[in-house]
PDB file of C-alpha atoms in Angstrom:
ATOM      1  CA  UNK A   1     -27.430  26.530 -18.294  1.00  0.00           C
ATOM      2  CA  UNK A   2     -25.370  23.865 -17.781  1.00  0.00           C
ATOM      3  CA  UNK A   3     -22.174  26.336 -17.462  1.00  0.00           C
ATOM      4  CA  UNK A   4     -24.442  27.600 -13.749  1.00  0.00           C
ATOM      5  CA  UNK A   5     -24.541  23.670 -13.349  1.00  0.00           C
ATOM      6  CA  UNK A   6     -20.969  22.748 -13.927  1.00  0.00           C
ATOM      7  CA  UNK A   7     -19.939  25.936 -10.922  1.00  0.00           C
ATOM      8  CA  UNK A   8     -22.765  24.754  -8.461  1.00  0.00           C
ATOM      9  CA  UNK A   9     -21.452  21.547  -8.468  1.00  0.00           C
ATOM     10  CA  UNK A  10     -17.693  22.237  -8.975  1.00  0.00           C
ATOM     11  CA  UNK A  11     -16.613  23.413  -4.875  1.00  0.00           C
ATOM     12  CA  UNK A  12     -17.920  19.340  -4.277  1.00  0.00           C
ATOM     13  CA  UNK A  13     -16.603  17.301  -6.940  1.00  0.00           C
ATOM     14  CA  UNK A  14     -12.627  19.137  -6.883  1.00  0.00           C
ATOM     15  CA  UNK A  15     -12.904  17.943  -2.743  1.00  0.00           C
ATOM     16  CA  UNK A  16     -14.191  14.574  -3.936  1.00  0.00           C
ATOM     17  CA  UNK A  17     -11.488  13.956  -6.981  1.00  0.00           C
ATOM     18  CA  UNK A  18      -9.151  15.436  -3.877  1.00  0.00           C
ATOM     19  CA  UNK A  19     -10.888  13.076  -1.678  1.00  0.00           C
ATOM     20  CA  UNK A  20      -9.698   9.986  -4.229  1.00  0.00           C
ATOM     21  CA  UNK A  21      -6.434  11.452  -4.608  1.00  0.00           C
ATOM     22  CA  UNK A  22      -5.120  10.962  -1.519  1.00  0.00           C
ATOM     23  CA  UNK A  23      -7.199   8.095  -0.275  1.00  0.00           C
ATOM     24  CA  UNK A  24      -5.163   6.592  -3.309  1.00  0.00           C
ATOM     25  CA  UNK A  25      -1.900   8.240  -1.043  1.00  0.00           C
ATOM     26  CA  UNK A  26      -2.776   6.607   1.485  1.00  0.00           C
ATOM     27  CA  UNK A  27      -3.759   2.921   0.093  1.00  0.00           C
ATOM     28  CA  UNK A  28       0.071   3.299  -0.667  1.00  0.00           C
ATOM     29  CA  UNK A  29       1.272   3.902   2.752  1.00  0.00           C
ATOM     30  CA  UNK A  30      -0.174   0.837   3.958  1.00  0.00           C
ATOM     31  CA  UNK A  31       0.639  -1.286   1.173  1.00  0.00           C
ATOM     32  CA  UNK A  32       4.577  -0.643   1.873  1.00  0.00           C
ATOM     33  CA  UNK A  33       4.317  -0.523   5.365  1.00  0.00           C
ATOM     34  CA  UNK A  34       7.157  -3.237   5.203  1.00  0.00           C
ATOM     35  CA  UNK A  35       9.427  -1.678   2.696  1.00  0.00           C
ATOM     36  CA  UNK A  36      12.273  -1.137   3.689  1.00  0.00           C
ATOM     37  CA  UNK A  37      13.368   3.117   3.172  1.00  0.00           C
ATOM     38  CA  UNK A  38       9.859   4.089   2.124  1.00  0.00           C
ATOM     39  CA  UNK A  39       9.149   7.175   2.827  1.00  0.00           C
ATOM     40  CA  UNK A  40       5.049   7.517   3.897  1.00  0.00           C
ATOM     41  CA  UNK A  41       3.409  10.553   2.292  1.00  0.00           C
ATOM     42  CA  UNK A  42       0.205  12.505   2.108  1.00  0.00           C
ATOM     43  CA  UNK A  43      -0.754  15.927   1.301  1.00  0.00           C
ATOM     44  CA  UNK A  44      -1.968  19.574   3.007  1.00  0.00           C
ATOM     45  CA  UNK A  45      -5.506  19.185   2.134  1.00  0.00           C
ATOM     46  CA  UNK A  46      -6.768  22.795   2.169  1.00  0.00           C
ATOM     47  CA  UNK A  47      -3.681  23.938   0.123  1.00  0.00           C
ATOM     48  CA  UNK A  48      -4.318  21.249  -2.089  1.00  0.00           C
ATOM     49  CA  UNK A  49      -8.312  22.172  -2.543  1.00  0.00           C
ATOM     50  CA  UNK A  50      -7.361  25.695  -2.710  1.00  0.00           C
ATOM     51  CA  UNK A  51      -4.688  25.269  -5.537  1.00  0.00           C
ATOM     52  CA  UNK A  52      -7.318  22.503  -7.153  1.00  0.00           C
ATOM     53  CA  UNK A  53     -10.042  25.578  -6.946  1.00  0.00           C
ATOM     54  CA  UNK A  54      -7.811  28.244  -8.489  1.00  0.00           C
ATOM     55  CA  UNK A  55      -6.811  25.811 -11.164  1.00  0.00           C
ATOM     56  CA  UNK A  56     -10.513  24.272 -12.216  1.00  0.00           C
ATOM     57  CA  UNK A  57     -11.094  26.091 -15.173  1.00  0.00           C
ATOM     58  CA  UNK A  58      -7.949  25.247 -16.866  1.00  0.00           C
ATOM     59  CA  UNK A  59      -6.820  22.449 -18.796  1.00  0.00           C
ATOM     60  CA  UNK A  60      -4.677  20.017 -16.916  1.00  0.00           C
ATOM     61  CA  UNK A  61      -1.370  19.825 -17.521  1.00  0.00           C
ATOM     62  CA  UNK A  62      -0.798  17.274 -20.944  1.00  0.00           C
ATOM     63  CA  UNK A  63       0.472  14.000 -19.768  1.00  0.00           C
ATOM     64  CA  UNK A  64       2.178  11.098 -22.230  1.00  0.00           C
ATOM     65  CA  UNK A  65       0.211   8.099 -22.623  1.00  0.00           C
ATOM     66  CA  UNK A  66       1.813   4.835 -20.936  1.00  0.00           C
ATOM     67  CA  UNK A  67       0.682   1.931 -23.209  1.00  0.00           C
ATOM     68  CA  UNK A  68       2.737  -0.253 -20.116  1.00  0.00           C
ATOM     69  CA  UNK A  69       2.631  -0.121 -16.113  1.00  0.00           C
ATOM     70  CA  UNK A  70       7.077   0.407 -16.850  1.00  0.00           C
ATOM     71  CA  UNK A  71       6.178   3.174 -18.593  1.00  0.00           C
ATOM     72  CA  UNK A  72       7.380   6.919 -16.918  1.00  0.00           C
ATOM     73  CA  UNK A  73       3.771   8.674 -16.629  1.00  0.00           C
ATOM     74  CA  UNK A  74       6.092  12.063 -17.349  1.00  0.00           C
ATOM     75  CA  UNK A  75       4.092  14.195 -14.497  1.00  0.00           C
ATOM     76  CA  UNK A  76       6.244  14.948 -11.899  1.00  0.00           C
ATOM     77  CA  UNK A  77       6.106  12.515  -9.217  1.00  0.00           C
ATOM     78  CA  UNK A  78       6.335  15.389  -6.243  1.00  0.00           C
ATOM     79  CA  UNK A  79       3.432  16.890  -6.725  1.00  0.00           C
ATOM     80  CA  UNK A  80      -0.502  16.460  -7.679  1.00  0.00           C
ATOM     81  CA  UNK A  81      -1.759  17.306 -11.394  1.00  0.00           C
ATOM     82  CA  UNK A  82      -2.499  20.994  -9.802  1.00  0.00           C
ATOM     83  CA  UNK A  83       0.767  21.550  -9.022  1.00  0.00           C
ATOM     84  CA  UNK A  84       0.182  20.986  -5.210  1.00  0.00           C
ATOM     85  CA  UNK A  85       3.428  19.296  -3.106  1.00  0.00           C
ATOM     86  CA  UNK A  86       3.220  15.776  -2.258  1.00  0.00           C
ATOM     87  CA  UNK A  87       4.870  16.142   1.583  1.00  0.00           C
ATOM     88  CA  UNK A  88       6.979  13.628   3.281  1.00  0.00           C
ATOM     89  CA  UNK A  89       4.989  12.330   7.024  1.00  0.00           C
ATOM     90  CA  UNK A  90       7.344  12.922   9.965  1.00  0.00           C
ATOM     91  CA  UNK A  91       8.232   9.993  11.645  1.00  0.00           C
ATOM     92  CA  UNK A  92       7.590   9.617  15.392  1.00  0.00           C
ATOM     93  CA  UNK A  93       9.054   6.379  15.808  1.00  0.00           C
ATOM     94  CA  UNK A  94      11.618   5.490  12.225  1.00  0.00           C
ATOM     95  CA  UNK A  95      12.055   2.391  11.815  1.00  0.00           C
ATOM     96  CA  UNK A  96      15.642   0.882  11.843  1.00  0.00           C
ATOM     97  CA  UNK A  97      15.026   0.066   7.901  1.00  0.00           C
ATOM     98  CA  UNK A  98      13.985   2.950   6.897  1.00  0.00           C
ATOM     99  CA  UNK A  99      10.977   2.915   6.583  1.00  0.00           C
ATOM    100  CA  UNK A 100       8.280   6.239   8.003  1.00  0.00           C
ATOM    101  CA  UNK A 101       4.780   4.293   7.741  1.00  0.00           C
ATOM    102  CA  UNK A 102       3.482   4.360  11.113  1.00  0.00           C
ATOM    103  CA  UNK A 103       0.348   1.662  10.063  1.00  0.00           C
ATOM    104  CA  UNK A 104      -2.045   3.209  13.086  1.00  0.00           C
ATOM    105  CA  UNK A 105      -1.378   6.667  11.421  1.00  0.00           C
ATOM    106  CA  UNK A 106      -2.061   5.679   8.322  1.00  0.00           C
ATOM    107  CA  UNK A 107      -5.115   3.414   8.810  1.00  0.00           C
ATOM    108  CA  UNK A 108      -6.724   6.418  11.512  1.00  0.00           C
ATOM    109  CA  UNK A 109      -6.173   9.123   8.458  1.00  0.00           C
ATOM    110  CA  UNK A 110      -7.289   6.609   5.539  1.00  0.00           C
ATOM    111  CA  UNK A 111     -10.671   5.441   7.596  1.00  0.00           C
ATOM    112  CA  UNK A 112     -11.001   9.552   7.702  1.00  0.00           C
ATOM    113  CA  UNK A 113     -10.414  10.594   4.772  1.00  0.00           C
ATOM    114  CA  UNK A 114     -13.086   7.618   3.870  1.00  0.00           C
ATOM    115  CA  UNK A 115     -16.341   8.754   6.195  1.00  0.00           C
ATOM    116  CA  UNK A 116     -14.908  12.895   4.467  1.00  0.00           C
ATOM    117  CA  UNK A 117     -15.799  11.452   0.800  1.00  0.00           C
ATOM    118  CA  UNK A 118     -18.732   9.492   1.648  1.00  0.00           C
ATOM    119  CA  UNK A 119     -19.341  13.404   3.364  1.00  0.00           C
ATOM    120  CA  UNK A 120     -18.798  14.254   0.069  1.00  0.00           C
ATOM    121  CA  UNK A 121     -21.004  12.578  -1.504  1.00  0.00           C
ATOM    122  CA  UNK A 122     -23.908  12.931   0.449  1.00  0.00           C
ATOM    123  CA  UNK A 123     -23.637  16.491   0.114  1.00  0.00           C
ATOM    124  CA  UNK A 124     -23.708  16.783  -3.378  1.00  0.00           C
ATOM    125  CA  UNK A 125     -26.649  13.833  -3.204  1.00  0.00           C
ATOM    126  CA  UNK A 126     -28.563  16.765  -1.737  1.00  0.00           C
ATOM    127  CA  UNK A 127     -27.306  19.366  -3.720  1.00  0.00           C
ATOM    128  CA  UNK A 128     -28.468  17.389  -6.461  1.00  0.00           C
ATOM    129  CA  UNK A 129     -31.984  16.966  -4.842  1.00  0.00           C
ATOM    130  CA  UNK A 130     -32.104  21.302  -4.950  1.00  0.00           C
ATOM    131  CA  UNK A 131     -31.271  21.145  -8.511  1.00  0.00           C
ATOM    132  CA  UNK A 132     -33.627  18.718  -9.288  1.00  0.00           C
ATOM    133  CA  UNK A 133     -36.678  20.387  -7.137  1.00  0.00           C
ATOM    134  CA  UNK A 134     -35.559  23.512  -8.523  1.00  0.00           C
ATOM    135  CA  UNK A 135     -36.339  22.639 -11.753  1.00  0.00           C
ATOM    136  CA  UNK A 136     -39.052  20.277 -11.678  1.00  0.00           C
ATOM    137  CA  UNK A 137     -40.777  22.606  -9.899  1.00  0.00           C
TER     138      UNK A 137
ATOM    139  CA  UNK B   1     -10.079   7.516 -11.457  1.00  0.00           C
ATOM    140  CA  UNK B   2      -7.596   7.260  -8.307  1.00  0.00           C
ATOM    141  CA  UNK B   3     -10.249   5.008  -6.601  1.00  0.00           C
ATOM    142  CA  UNK B   4      -9.195   1.990  -9.380  1.00  0.00           C
ATOM    143  CA  UNK B   5      -5.907   2.559  -8.876  1.00  0.00           C
ATOM    144  CA  UNK B   6      -6.556   1.089  -5.091  1.00  0.00           C
ATOM    145  CA  UNK B   7      -6.939  -1.968  -6.258  1.00  0.00           C
ATOM    146  CA  UNK B   8      -3.785  -2.196  -7.608  1.00  0.00           C
ATOM    147  CA  UNK B   9      -1.844  -0.589  -5.210  1.00  0.00           C
ATOM    148  CA  UNK B  10      -3.736  -2.950  -2.698  1.00  0.00           C
ATOM    149  CA  UNK B  11      -3.542  -6.027  -4.703  1.00  0.00           C
ATOM    150  CA  UNK B  12       0.622  -5.627  -5.347  1.00  0.00           C
ATOM    151  CA  UNK B  13       0.663  -5.461  -1.180  1.00  0.00           C
ATOM    152  CA  UNK B  14      -1.582  -9.051  -1.142  1.00  0.00           C
ATOM    153  CA  UNK B  15       0.376 -10.518  -3.776  1.00  0.00           C
ATOM    154  CA  UNK B  16       4.198  -9.789  -1.740  1.00  0.00           C
ATOM    155  CA  UNK B  17       2.511 -10.263   1.674  1.00  0.00           C
ATOM    156  CA  UNK B  18       1.156 -13.466   0.207  1.00  0.00           C
ATOM    157  CA  UNK B  19       4.908 -14.166  -1.327  1.00  0.00           C
ATOM    158  CA  UNK B  20       6.841 -13.615   2.684  1.00  0.00           C
ATOM    159  CA  UNK B  21       4.515 -15.839   3.854  1.00  0.00           C
ATOM    160  CA  UNK B  22       4.991 -18.439   1.752  1.00  0.00           C
ATOM    161  CA  UNK B  23       9.096 -18.089   1.770  1.00  0.00           C
ATOM    162  CA  UNK B  24       7.675 -18.301   6.231  1.00  0.00           C
ATOM    163  CA  UNK B  25       5.635 -21.681   5.583  1.00  0.00           C
ATOM    164  CA  UNK B  26       9.023 -22.958   3.544  1.00  0.00           C
ATOM    165  CA  UNK B  27      11.506 -22.219   6.325  1.00  0.00           C
ATOM    166  CA  UNK B  28       9.207 -23.039   8.928  1.00  0.00           C
ATOM    167  CA  UNK B  29       8.771 -26.534   7.302  1.00  0.00           C
ATOM    168  CA  UNK B  30      12.278 -27.064   7.285  1.00  0.00           C
ATOM    169  CA  UNK B  31      13.154 -26.512  10.259  1.00  0.00           C
ATOM    170  CA  UNK B  32      15.161 -30.163  10.455  1.00  0.00           C
ATOM    171  CA  UNK B  33      15.775 -30.753   7.063  1.00  0.00           C
ATOM    172  CA  UNK B  34      19.239 -31.444   7.544  1.00  0.00           C
ATOM    173  CA  UNK B  35      19.595 -31.558   3.816  1.00  0.00           C
ATOM    174  CA  UNK B  36      18.006 -29.893   0.409  1.00  0.00           C
ATOM    175  CA  UNK B  37      18.281 -30.787  -3.249  1.00  0.00           C
ATOM    176  CA  UNK B  38      20.735 -29.247  -3.411  1.00  0.00           C
ATOM    177  CA  UNK B  39      23.041 -31.252  -1.437  1.00  0.00           C
ATOM    178  CA  UNK B  40      23.280 -28.285   0.795  1.00  0.00           C
ATOM    179  CA  UNK B  41      21.855 -28.415   4.399  1.00  0.00           C
ATOM    180  CA  UNK B  42      18.562 -25.705   3.527  1.00  0.00           C
ATOM    181  CA  UNK B  43      18.930 -22.159   4.628  1.00  0.00           C
ATOM    182  CA  UNK B  44      16.396 -19.700   5.847  1.00  0.00           C
ATOM    183  CA  UNK B  45      14.987 -17.804   3.081  1.00  0.00           C
ATOM    184  CA  UNK B  46      13.553 -14.145   3.287  1.00  0.00           C
ATOM    185  CA  UNK B  47      11.885 -12.342   0.565  1.00  0.00           C
ATOM    186  CA  UNK B  48      12.813  -8.157  -0.160  1.00  0.00           C
ATOM    187  CA  UNK B  49      10.309  -6.184  -0.765  1.00  0.00           C
ATOM    188  CA  UNK B  50      11.082  -2.623  -2.914  1.00  0.00           C
ATOM    189  CA  UNK B  51       8.213   0.111  -4.129  1.00  0.00           C
ATOM    190  CA  UNK B  52       7.271   0.610  -7.376  1.00  0.00           C
ATOM    191  CA  UNK B  53       5.255   3.585  -8.896  1.00  0.00           C
ATOM    192  CA  UNK B  54       1.452   2.186  -9.871  1.00  0.00           C
ATOM    193  CA  UNK B  55      -0.883   3.727 -12.347  1.00  0.00           C
ATOM    194  CA  UNK B  56      -1.126   7.232 -13.235  1.00  0.00           C
ATOM    195  CA  UNK B  57      -0.273   9.248 -10.314  1.00  0.00           C
ATOM    196  CA  UNK B  58       1.658   8.717  -7.069  1.00  0.00           C
ATOM    197  CA  UNK B  59      -0.124   5.609  -6.134  1.00  0.00           C
ATOM    198  CA  UNK B  60       3.143   3.162  -5.193  1.00  0.00           C
ATOM    199  CA  UNK B  61       2.590  -0.350  -4.987  1.00  0.00           C
ATOM    200  CA  UNK B  62       5.340  -3.301  -3.719  1.00  0.00           C
ATOM    201  CA  UNK B  63       6.740  -6.119  -5.542  1.00  0.00           C
ATOM    202  CA  UNK B  64       9.468  -8.559  -4.247  1.00  0.00           C
ATOM    203  CA  UNK B  65      12.628  -7.562  -5.709  1.00  0.00           C
ATOM    204  CA  UNK B  66      14.802 -10.903  -4.501  1.00  0.00           C
ATOM    205  CA  UNK B  67      14.086 -13.285  -2.461  1.00  0.00           C
ATOM    206  CA  UNK B  68      18.279 -13.815  -0.277  1.00  0.00           C
ATOM    207  CA  UNK B  69      19.417 -16.381   2.161  1.00  0.00           C
ATOM    208  CA  UNK B  70      20.363 -16.514   5.486  1.00  0.00           C
ATOM    209  CA  UNK B  71      24.287 -16.788   5.396  1.00  0.00           C
ATOM    210  CA  UNK B  72      24.330 -17.440   8.970  1.00  0.00           C
ATOM    211  CA  UNK B  73      26.117 -20.424  10.097  1.00  0.00           C
ATOM    212  CA  UNK B  74      23.732 -23.856  10.113  1.00  0.00           C
ATOM    213  CA  UNK B  75      23.685 -25.467  13.758  1.00  0.00           C
ATOM    214  CA  UNK B  76      25.454 -28.010  14.480  1.00  0.00           C
ATOM    215  CA  UNK B  77      24.112 -30.622  16.119  1.00  0.00           C
ATOM    216  CA  UNK B  78      25.536 -33.964  17.753  1.00  0.00           C
ATOM    217  CA  UNK B  79      24.072 -36.915  16.116  1.00  0.00           C
ATOM    218  CA  UNK B  80      26.713 -39.554  15.817  1.00  0.00           C
ATOM    219  CA  UNK B  81      24.213 -42.019  14.082  1.00  0.00           C
ATOM    220  CA  UNK B  82      22.128 -39.945  11.946  1.00  0.00           C
ATOM    221  CA  UNK B  83      23.927 -41.075   8.285  1.00  0.00           C
ATOM    222  CA  UNK B  84      24.348 -36.923   7.258  1.00  0.00           C
ATOM    223  CA  UNK B  85      26.643 -36.536  10.431  1.00  0.00           C
ATOM    224  CA  UNK B  86      30.195 -35.823  10.058  1.00  0.00           C
ATOM    225  CA  UNK B  87      33.728 -37.217  11.057  1.00  0.00           C
ATOM    226  CA  UNK B  88      33.382 -36.274  14.398  1.00  0.00           C
ATOM    227  CA  UNK B  89      29.652 -36.740  14.406  1.00  0.00           C
ATOM    228  CA  UNK B  90      28.129 -33.833  14.198  1.00  0.00           C
ATOM    229  CA  UNK B  91      24.779 -32.504  11.270  1.00  0.00           C
ATOM    230  CA  UNK B  92      24.506 -29.456  10.011  1.00  0.00           C
ATOM    231  CA  UNK B  93      20.638 -28.669  10.738  1.00  0.00           C
ATOM    232  CA  UNK B  94      18.970 -25.374   9.094  1.00  0.00           C
ATOM    233  CA  UNK B  95      20.039 -21.798  10.333  1.00  0.00           C
ATOM    234  CA  UNK B  96      15.862 -21.113  10.392  1.00  0.00           C
ATOM    235  CA  UNK B  97      15.245 -19.170  13.696  1.00  0.00           C
ATOM    236  CA  UNK B  98      11.242 -20.325  14.421  1.00  0.00           C
ATOM    237  CA  UNK B  99      10.984 -17.657  16.728  1.00  0.00           C
ATOM    238  CA  UNK B 100      11.647 -15.390  14.293  1.00  0.00           C
ATOM    239  CA  UNK B 101       9.441 -16.924  11.475  1.00  0.00           C
ATOM    240  CA  UNK B 102       6.147 -16.842  13.579  1.00  0.00           C
ATOM    241  CA  UNK B 103       6.845 -13.639  13.922  1.00  0.00           C
ATOM    242  CA  UNK B 104       7.575 -12.702  10.304  1.00  0.00           C
ATOM    243  CA  UNK B 105       4.029 -14.908  10.626  1.00  0.00           C
ATOM    244  CA  UNK B 106       2.127 -12.705  11.742  1.00  0.00           C
ATOM    245  CA  UNK B 107       3.715  -9.463  10.645  1.00  0.00           C
ATOM    246  CA  UNK B 108       2.629 -10.485   7.073  1.00  0.00           C
ATOM    247  CA  UNK B 109      -1.134 -11.975   7.627  1.00  0.00           C
ATOM    248  CA  UNK B 110      -1.571  -8.173   9.739  1.00  0.00           C
ATOM    249  CA  UNK B 111      -0.061  -6.503   6.811  1.00  0.00           C
ATOM    250  CA  UNK B 112      -1.939  -8.940   4.467  1.00  0.00           C
ATOM    251  CA  UNK B 113      -5.150  -8.094   6.232  1.00  0.00           C
ATOM    252  CA  UNK B 114      -4.930  -4.188   6.061  1.00  0.00           C
ATOM    253  CA  UNK B 115      -4.568  -4.548   2.730  1.00  0.00           C
ATOM    254  CA  UNK B 116      -7.562  -6.155   2.187  1.00  0.00           C
ATOM    255  CA  UNK B 117      -9.695  -3.841   4.407  1.00  0.00           C
ATOM    256  CA  UNK B 118      -8.661  -0.856   2.049  1.00  0.00           C
ATOM    257  CA  UNK B 119      -9.339  -2.470  -0.948  1.00  0.00           C
ATOM    258  CA  UNK B 120     -13.129  -2.947   1.101  1.00  0.00           C
ATOM    259  CA  UNK B 121     -13.212   0.371   1.961  1.00  0.00           C
ATOM    260  CA  UNK B 122     -12.185   1.749  -1.882  1.00  0.00           C
ATOM    261  CA  UNK B 123     -14.434  -0.586  -3.276  1.00  0.00           C
ATOM    262  CA  UNK B 124     -17.675   1.002  -0.856  1.00  0.00           C
ATOM    263  CA  UNK B 125     -16.617   4.342  -1.369  1.00  0.00           C
ATOM    264  CA  UNK B 126     -16.347   3.118  -5.799  1.00  0.00           C
ATOM    265  CA  UNK B 127     -19.724   1.757  -4.681  1.00  0.00           C
ATOM    266  CA  UNK B 128     -21.876   4.512  -2.575  1.00  0.00           C
ATOM    267  CA  UNK B 129     -20.242   6.957  -5.962  1.00  0.00           C
ATOM    268  CA  UNK B 130     -22.047   4.987  -8.414  1.00  0.00           C
ATOM    269  CA  UNK B 131     -25.187   5.821  -6.154  1.00  0.00           C
ATOM    270  CA  UNK B 132     -25.078   9.933  -6.294  1.00  0.00           C
ATOM    271  CA  UNK B 133     -27.648  11.381  -7.858  1.00  0.00           C
ATOM    272  CA  UNK B 134     -30.767   8.542  -6.905  1.00  0.00           C
TER     273      UNK B 134
END
């Protein structure tokens, strides 16, 4: 029974978790809008979702415990935990200091991603209501 | 949880932009100081940002790597009555470019605001997540 509930909610749950990870990437881009030589990064969401759904049954890769902020996480910084590559954004108008963050693009994507996250939450909420209706009859 | 890490990332951005604003304030305040506590003429200060990994995943914050001083020569102003004037009557004034500082100030405050917006958006998303299933 629990496994079926899990299956019913898995797709939306995976999508939400990826949206949250993308939000973190975009927040990093915005925070580093003035950092010399920083390159803006993003993921291809459909590839990421495919990868995450394909790997969702398996436990995620083992991680080293980090007890201080300076410790290396042990994971590959160029991929998400499920192996999706984290790409670099193509610069339309690069800065002289080597920074490729376009603040407008990032803010746009950030708001878009936040809205899609909330849409995902609404969908999960509706799914839970449906399941509850089925349970209560 | 990635969304919680946004607070750290945006917070590091706010703190770094705050330090940049601090340097700008110091430069503007000292734009006319012909001497400083070191006995030398005041030199314009500027912060250098650096990206720093934050959190278990791809989060990248900002920190101030160093504060550099503008090494361009001081502005020489002819003012023979000034007690700090040299033998030819010139006083060394700071190499602060006020227009540059104002631009820097606006840029820093805009970036600060953007980071605050980022943090607020993450907070809204987390709060909405908490109401899931109600």
